[in-house]
Coordinates of N, CA and C and ligand atoms in Angstrom, one line a residue:
M1 N 5.0 -3.5 -2.1 CA 5.5 -4.6 -1.4 C 6.9 -4.9 -1.7
G2 N 7.3 -4.7 -2.9 CA 8.7 -4.9 -3.3 C 9.7 -4.0 -2.5
I3 N 9.3 -2.8 -2.3 CA 10.1 -1.8 -1.5 C 10.1 -2.2 -0.1
A4 N 8.9 -2.5 0.4 CA 8.7 -2.8 1.9 C 9.5 -4.1 2.2
N5 N 9.4 -5.1 1.4 CA 10.0 -6.4 1.7 C 11.5 -6.3 1.8
K6 N 12.1 -5.3 1.3 CA 13.6 -5.2 1.4 C 14.0 -4.5 2.7
R7 N 13.1 -4.0 3.5 CA 13.4 -3.3 4.7 C 13.6 -4.4 5.8
T8 N 14.3 -4.0 6.8 CA 14.6 -4.9 7.9 C 14.0 -4.4 9.3
D9 N 13.4 -3.2 9.2 CA 12.9 -2.6 10.5 C 11.5 -3.1 10.8
A10 N 10.8 -3.9 10.0 CA 9.5 -4.4 10.2 C 9.2 -5.5 9.3
T11 N 8.2 -6.3 9.6 CA 7.8 -7.4 8.7 C 6.5 -6.9 8.0
F12 N 6.4 -7.1 6.7 CA 5.3 -6.6 6.0 C 4.6 -7.7 5.3
E13 N 3.3 -7.6 5.2 CA 2.5 -8.6 4.5 C 1.4 -7.9 3.7
L14 N 1.0 -8.6 2.6 CA 0.0 -8.0 1.7 C -1.4 -8.5 2.2
V15 N -2.3 -7.6 2.6 CA -3.6 -8.0 3.0 C -4.6 -7.5 1.9
D16 N -5.2 -8.4 1.2 CA -6.1 -8.0 0.1 C -7.5 -8.2 0.7
I17 N -8.2 -7.1 0.8 CA -9.6 -7.2 1.5 C -10.5 -8.1 0.6
K18 N -10.2 -8.2 -0.6 CA -11.0 -9.0 -1.5 C -11.1 -10.5 -1.0
E19 N -10.0 -10.9 -0.4 CA -9.9 -12.3 0.0 C -10.7 -12.6 1.3
Y20 N -11.2 -11.5 1.9 CA -12.0 -11.7 3.2 C -13.5 -11.8 2.9
N21 N -13.8 -11.6 1.6 CA -15.2 -11.8 1.2 C -16.2 -11.1 2.1
L22 N -15.9 -9.9 2.6 CA -16.8 -9.2 3.4 C -18.1 -8.8 2.7
P23 N -19.3 -9.1 3.2 CA -20.5 -8.6 2.5 C -20.6 -7.1 2.7
K24 N -21.6 -6.5 2.0 CA -21.9 -5.1 2.3 C -22.2 -4.9 3.8
F25 N -21.8 -3.8 4.3 CA -21.9 -3.6 5.8 C -23.4 -3.9 6.2
N26 N -23.5 -4.8 7.2 CA -24.9 -5.1 7.6 C -25.0 -5.6 9.1
E27 N -24.2 -4.9 9.9 CA -24.3 -5.2 11.4 C -25.3 -4.3 12.0
T28 N -26.0 -4.9 13.0 CA -27.0 -4.2 13.7 C -26.4 -3.2 14.8
I29 N -25.4 -3.8 15.5 CA -24.7 -3.0 16.5 C -23.3 -2.5 16.0
P30 N -23.1 -1.3 16.1 CA -21.8 -0.8 15.6 C -20.6 -1.3 16.4
A31 N -19.5 -1.5 15.7 CA -18.3 -2.1 16.3 C -17.8 -1.3 17.5
V32 N -18.1 0.0 17.5 CA -17.7 0.8 18.6 C -18.4 0.4 19.9
M33 N -19.6 -0.3 19.8 CA -20.3 -0.7 21.0 C -20.3 -2.2 21.2
S34 N -19.7 -3.0 20.3 CA -19.6 -4.4 20.5 C -18.5 -5.0 19.7
E35 N -17.9 -6.1 20.3 CA -16.8 -6.7 19.5 C -17.2 -8.1 19.1
S36 N -18.6 -8.4 19.1 CA -19.0 -9.7 18.5 C -19.8 -9.3 17.3
Y37 N -19.6 -10.1 16.3 CA -20.1 -9.8 15.0 C -21.1 -10.8 14.5
E38 N -22.2 -10.3 13.8 CA -23.2 -11.1 13.3 C -22.8 -11.8 12.0
T39 N -21.9 -11.1 11.3 CA -21.4 -11.6 10.0 C -20.2 -12.4 10.2
P40 N -20.3 -13.8 9.9 CA -19.2 -14.7 10.2 C -17.8 -14.2 9.6
E41 N -17.9 -13.7 8.4 CA -16.6 -13.3 7.7 C -15.9 -12.2 8.4
V42 N -16.6 -11.4 9.2 CA -16.0 -10.3 9.9 C -15.0 -10.8 11.0
N43 N -15.3 -12.0 11.6 CA -14.4 -12.5 12.6 C -13.0 -12.8 12.1
V44 N -12.9 -13.3 10.9 CA -11.6 -13.6 10.3 C -10.9 -12.2 10.0
W45 N -11.7 -11.3 9.5 CA -11.1 -9.9 9.2 C -10.7 -9.3 10.5
S46 N -11.4 -9.4 11.6 CA -11.1 -8.8 12.9 C -9.8 -9.4 13.4
D47 N -9.6 -10.7 13.3 CA -8.4 -11.4 13.7 C -7.2 -10.9 13.0
K48 N -7.3 -10.7 11.7 CA -6.2 -10.2 10.9 C -5.8 -8.7 11.3
V49 N -6.8 -7.9 11.4 CA -6.5 -6.5 11.8 C -5.9 -6.4 13.2
K50 N -6.4 -7.2 14.1 CA -6.0 -7.3 15.4 C -4.5 -7.6 15.5
E51 N -4.0 -8.5 14.6 CA -2.6 -8.9 14.8 C -1.6 -7.9 14.1
L52 N -2.1 -6.9 13.5 CA -1.1 -6.0 12.8 C -0.9 -4.7 13.6
D53 N 0.3 -4.2 13.6 CA 0.6 -3.0 14.4 C 0.4 -1.7 13.6
G54 N 0.5 -1.8 12.3 CA 0.4 -0.6 11.4 C -0.1 -1.1 10.0
F55 N -0.4 -0.1 9.2 CA -1.0 -0.3 7.9 C -0.5 0.6 6.8
V56 N -0.5 0.1 5.6 CA -0.4 1.1 4.4 C -1.6 0.8 3.6
F57 N -2.5 1.7 3.5 CA -3.7 1.5 2.7 C -3.4 1.9 1.3
V58 N -3.6 1.0 0.3 CA -3.4 1.3 -1.1 C -4.8 1.4 -1.7
T59 N -5.2 2.6 -2.1 CA -6.5 2.9 -2.6 C -6.7 3.6 -3.9
P60 N -7.6 3.1 -4.7 CA -7.9 3.9 -5.9 C -8.9 5.0 -5.5
E61 N -9.3 5.8 -6.5 CA -10.3 6.8 -6.2 C -11.4 6.7 -7.3
Y62 N -12.6 6.6 -6.8 CA -13.8 6.6 -7.7 C -14.7 7.8 -7.3
N63 N -14.9 8.7 -8.3 CA -15.7 9.9 -8.0 C -15.3 10.6 -6.7
K64 N -14.0 10.8 -6.5 CA -13.5 11.5 -5.4 C -13.5 10.8 -4.1
G65 N -13.9 9.5 -4.1 CA -14.0 8.8 -2.8 C -13.3 7.5 -2.9
I66 N -13.2 6.8 -1.7 CA -12.6 5.5 -1.7 C -13.7 4.5 -2.1
T67 N -13.4 3.3 -2.3 CA -14.4 2.3 -2.7 C -15.3 1.9 -1.5
S68 N -16.5 1.5 -1.8 CA -17.4 1.1 -0.7 C -16.8 -0.2 0.0
A69 N -16.1 -1.0 -0.8 CA -15.4 -2.2 -0.2 C -14.5 -1.8 0.9
L70 N -13.6 -0.8 0.7 CA -12.7 -0.4 1.7 C -13.4 0.3 2.8
K71 N -14.4 1.1 2.5 CA -15.1 1.8 3.6 C -15.8 0.7 4.5
D72 N -16.4 -0.3 3.9 CA -17.0 -1.3 4.8 C -16.0 -2.1 5.6
A73 N -14.9 -2.4 5.0 CA -13.8 -3.1 5.8 C -13.3 -2.3 7.0
I74 N -13.3 -1.0 6.8 CA -13.0 -0.2 8.0 C -14.1 -0.1 9.0
D75 N -15.3 0.1 8.5 CA -16.5 0.4 9.3 C -16.9 -0.9 10.2
Y76 N -16.6 -2.1 9.7 CA -16.9 -3.3 10.4 C -16.2 -3.4 11.7
L77 N -15.0 -2.8 11.9 CA -14.2 -2.9 13.1 C -14.1 -1.6 13.8
Y78 N -13.6 -1.7 15.1 CA -13.3 -0.5 15.8 C -12.0 -0.7 16.7
T79 N -12.2 -1.4 17.8 CA -11.0 -1.6 18.7 C -9.8 -2.2 18.0
E80 N -10.0 -3.0 17.0 CA -8.9 -3.6 16.2 C -8.0 -2.6 15.6
W81 N -8.6 -1.4 15.2 CA -7.8 -0.4 14.6 C -7.2 0.6 15.6
N82 N -7.7 0.6 16.8 CA -7.4 1.7 17.7 C -5.9 1.8 18.0
N83 N -5.4 3.1 18.0 CA -4.1 3.4 18.4 C -3.0 2.7 17.6
K84 N -3.3 2.6 16.3 CA -2.3 2.1 15.3 C -2.0 3.2 14.3
A85 N -1.0 3.0 13.5 CA -0.6 4.0 12.5 C -0.8 3.5 11.1
A86 N -0.9 4.4 10.2 CA -1.2 4.1 8.8 C -0.6 5.1 7.8
G87 N -0.1 4.6 6.7 CA 0.2 5.4 5.6 C -0.8 5.2 4.5
I88 N -0.9 6.1 3.6 CA -1.9 6.0 2.5 C -1.2 6.1 1.1
V89 N -1.4 5.2 0.2 CA -0.9 5.3 -1.2 C -2.2 5.3 -2.0
S90 N -2.3 6.4 -2.8 CA -3.5 6.4 -3.7 C -3.1 6.4 -5.2
Y91 N -4.1 6.0 -6.0 CA -3.9 6.0 -7.4 C -5.2 6.3 -8.1
G92 N -5.0 6.8 -9.3 CA -6.2 7.1 -10.1 C -5.9 8.1 -11.3
S93 N -6.9 8.4 -12.0 CA -6.6 9.3 -13.2 C -6.2 10.7 -12.7
S94 N -6.6 11.1 -11.5 CA -6.1 12.4 -11.0 C -5.4 12.1 -9.6
L95 N -4.7 11.0 -9.6 CA -3.8 10.6 -8.5 C -4.5 10.1 -7.2
G96 N -5.8 10.2 -7.2 CA -6.6 9.7 -6.0 C -6.4 10.4 -4.7
V97 N -5.9 11.7 -4.9 CA -5.6 12.5 -3.7 C -6.8 12.8 -2.8
T98 N -7.9 13.0 -3.5 CA -9.2 13.3 -2.7 C -9.6 12.1 -1.9
A99 N -9.6 10.9 -2.5 CA -9.9 9.7 -1.8 C -9.0 9.5 -0.6
A100 N -7.7 9.8 -0.8 CA -6.7 9.6 0.3 C -7.1 10.6 1.4
N101 N -7.5 11.8 1.1 CA -7.9 12.7 2.2 C -9.2 12.3 2.9
N102 N -10.1 11.7 2.1 CA -11.4 11.2 2.7 C -11.0 10.1 3.6
L103 N -10.1 9.2 3.2 CA -9.7 8.0 4.0 C -9.1 8.5 5.3
R104 N -8.2 9.5 5.2 CA -7.6 10.1 6.4 C -8.6 10.5 7.4
L105 N -9.7 11.2 6.9 CA -10.7 11.7 7.8 C -11.5 10.5 8.5
T106 N -11.8 9.5 7.6 CA -12.5 8.3 8.1 C -11.7 7.6 9.2
L107 N -10.4 7.5 9.0 CA -9.5 6.8 10.0 C -9.4 7.5 11.3
T108 N -9.7 8.8 11.4 CA -9.6 9.5 12.7 C -10.6 8.9 13.7
V109 N -11.7 8.4 13.2 CA -12.8 7.9 14.2 C -12.3 6.6 14.9
P110 N -11.8 5.6 14.1 CA -11.3 4.4 14.8 C -9.9 4.6 15.4
K111 N -9.5 5.9 15.5 CA -8.2 6.2 16.1 C -7.0 5.6 15.4
V112 N -6.9 5.8 14.1 CA -5.7 5.4 13.3 C -5.0 6.7 13.0
A113 N -3.7 6.7 13.4 CA -2.9 7.9 13.1 C -2.3 7.8 11.7
T114 N -2.7 8.7 10.8 CA -2.2 8.6 9.5 C -1.0 9.5 9.3
V115 N 0.1 9.0 8.8 CA 1.3 9.8 8.6 C 1.2 10.8 7.4
G116 N 2.0 11.8 7.4 CA 1.8 12.9 6.4 C 2.3 12.5 5.0
T117 N 3.3 11.8 4.9 CA 3.9 11.5 3.5 C 3.0 10.5 2.8
Q118 N 2.5 10.9 1.6 CA 1.5 10.3 0.9 C 1.8 10.1 -0.6
P119 N 2.4 8.9 -0.9 CA 2.6 8.7 -2.3 C 1.3 8.6 -3.1
A120 N 1.4 9.2 -4.3 CA 0.1 9.3 -5.2 C 0.5 8.9 -6.6
L121 N -0.1 7.9 -7.1 CA 0.3 7.4 -8.5 C -0.8 7.7 -9.5
S122 N -0.2 8.0 -10.7 CA -1.1 8.4 -11.8 C -1.4 7.3 -12.8
L123 N -2.6 7.1 -13.1 CA -3.0 6.1 -14.1 C -2.3 6.3 -15.4
F124 N -1.9 7.6 -15.7 CA -1.3 7.9 -17.0 C 0.2 7.7 -17.1
T125 N 0.8 8.0 -15.9 CA 2.3 8.0 -16.0 C 2.9 6.8 -15.1
D126 N 2.2 6.2 -14.3 CA 2.7 5.1 -13.5 C 2.2 3.7 -13.9
F127 N 1.4 3.7 -14.9 CA 0.8 2.4 -15.4 C 1.0 2.5 -16.9
E128 N 1.3 1.3 -17.5 CA 1.4 1.2 -19.0 C 0.0 0.8 -19.4
N129 N -0.5 1.5 -20.4 CA -1.9 1.2 -21.0 C -2.9 1.2 -19.8
M130 N -2.7 2.0 -18.8 CA -3.6 2.2 -17.7 C -3.9 0.9 -16.9
S131 N -3.0 -0.1 -17.1 CA -3.3 -1.4 -16.4 C -2.1 -2.0 -15.8
S132 N -0.9 -1.9 -16.5 CA 0.3 -2.6 -16.1 C 1.1 -1.7 -15.2
F133 N 1.4 -2.0 -14.0 CA 2.0 -1.1 -13.0 C 3.5 -0.9 -13.3
K134 N 3.9 0.3 -13.8 CA 5.2 0.7 -14.0 C 5.5 2.1 -13.4
P135 N 5.7 2.1 -12.1 CA 5.8 3.4 -11.4 C 7.1 4.2 -11.7
A136 N 6.9 5.5 -11.8 CA 8.1 6.3 -12.0 C 9.1 6.2 -10.8
G137 N 10.4 6.2 -11.1 CA 11.4 5.9 -10.1 C 11.3 6.8 -8.9
F138 N 10.9 8.1 -9.1 CA 11.0 9.0 -8.0 C 10.0 8.7 -6.8
H139 N 9.0 7.8 -7.1 CA 8.1 7.4 -6.0 C 8.8 6.6 -4.9
E140 N 9.9 5.9 -5.3 CA 10.5 5.1 -4.3 C 10.9 5.8 -3.0
E141 N 11.5 7.0 -3.2 CA 12.0 7.8 -2.1 C 10.8 8.2 -1.2
T142 N 9.6 8.6 -1.8 CA 8.5 9.0 -1.1 C 7.9 7.8 -0.3
V143 N 7.9 6.6 -1.0 CA 7.4 5.4 -0.3 C 8.3 5.1 0.9
Q144 N 9.6 5.2 0.7 CA 10.5 4.9 1.9 C 10.3 5.8 3.0
T145 N 10.1 7.1 2.7 CA 9.8 8.1 3.8 C 8.5 7.8 4.5
M146 N 7.5 7.5 3.7 CA 6.2 7.1 4.3 C 6.3 5.9 5.2
L147 N 7.1 4.9 4.7 CA 7.3 3.6 5.5 C 8.1 4.0 6.8
N148 N 9.1 4.8 6.7 CA 9.8 5.3 7.9 C 8.9 5.8 8.9
E149 N 7.9 6.6 8.5 CA 7.0 7.3 9.4 C 6.0 6.2 10.0
V150 N 5.5 5.3 9.1 CA 4.6 4.3 9.6 C 5.2 3.4 10.6
V151 N 6.5 3.0 10.4 CA 7.2 2.1 11.3 C 7.4 2.8 12.6
A152 N 7.8 4.1 12.6 CA 8.1 4.9 13.8 C 6.8 5.0 14.6
W153 N 5.8 5.4 14.0 CA 4.5 5.7 14.7 C 3.9 4.3 15.2
S154 N 4.0 3.3 14.4 CA 3.5 2.0 14.8 C 4.2 1.5 16.0
T155 N 5.5 1.7 16.1 CA 6.3 1.3 17.2 C 5.9 2.1 18.4
A156 N 5.8 3.4 18.2 CA 5.5 4.3 19.4 C 4.1 4.0 19.9
L157 N 3.1 3.7 19.0 CA 1.7 3.6 19.5 C 1.5 2.2 20.2
K158 N 2.4 1.3 19.9 CA 2.3 0.0 20.6 C 2.4 0.1 22.1
T159 N 3.2 1.1 22.5 CA 3.5 1.3 23.9 C 2.2 1.7 24.6
I160 N 1.3 2.5 24.0 CA 0.1 2.9 24.7 C -1.0 1.8 24.6
R161 N -0.9 1.0 23.6 CA -1.9 -0.2 23.5 C -1.6 -1.2 24.6
N162 N -0.3 -1.4 24.9 CA 0.0 -2.3 26.0 C -0.3 -1.7 27.3
Ligands
FMN1 C1 -16.6 5.7 -12.2 C2 -15.2 6.0 -12.0 C3 -14.9 7.2 -11.4 C4 -13.5 7.5 -11.2 N1 -13.2 8.7 -10.5 C5 -11.9 9.0 -10.3 C6 -11.6 10.1 -9.5 O1 -12.5 10.8 -9.0 N2 -10.3 10.4 -9.3 C7 -9.3 9.6 -9.8 O2 -8.1 9.9 -9.6 N3 -9.6 8.6 -10.6 C8 -10.9 8.2 -10.9 N4 -11.2 7.1 -11.6 C9 -10.1 6.3 -12.1 C10 -9.8 5.1 -11.2 O3 -9.2 5.4 -10.0 C11 -9.0 4.1 -12.0 O4 -9.8 3.5 -13.0 C12 -8.3 3.0 -11.1 O5 -7.5 2.2 -11.9 C13 -9.4 2.1 -10.4 O6 -8.7 1.2 -9.6 P1 -9.1 -0.4 -9.5 O7 -9.2 -0.8 -10.9 O8 -7.9 -1.0 -8.8 O9 -10.4 -0.4 -8.8 C14 -12.5 6.7 -11.8 C15 -12.8 5.6 -12.5 C16 -14.2 5.2 -12.6 C17 -14.5 4.0 -13.4

């Protein structure tokens, strides 16, 4: 967010899925077939995703996958994601790269175009005592490149949504 907020080509905001209190996925009708939700919390989540043109997913990796919380947050919606762009930043003891690749595959279904540049952070070298975030300086260039790609694709994809 520190890097993104210094940019002038887009407005960035932090969206923490934890704050949306989404329960475990429990819809009868999949979002691809319906845009009305049985779970009240999903309506708030839907409004938020709807208003955004692009995303940067920041994800840890647990046993080679993304968290069930993130998977549910994606699965709950469909058209809200369609024809938007995303970058992925992963972290973990082995950089979270496999989770990032899983996430990339998941996002193909709701038609989110994921950019190629993918910053990956190590629990051992980008965090102090595995908890306090102290990223190595070289990541900034990769993050800027990823954001360049996300802004460009988000801007381009807006034209086909309209
Ligand atoms: C059960 C478990 C499995 C994990 N598996 C992986 C893994 O496959 N790859 C990886 O890079 N890190 C793995 N990690 C390390 C986590 O990504 C790391 O603890 C990270 O800080 C979790 O992020 P969070 O605390 O924000 O949820 C694992 C951690 C746990 C507890």
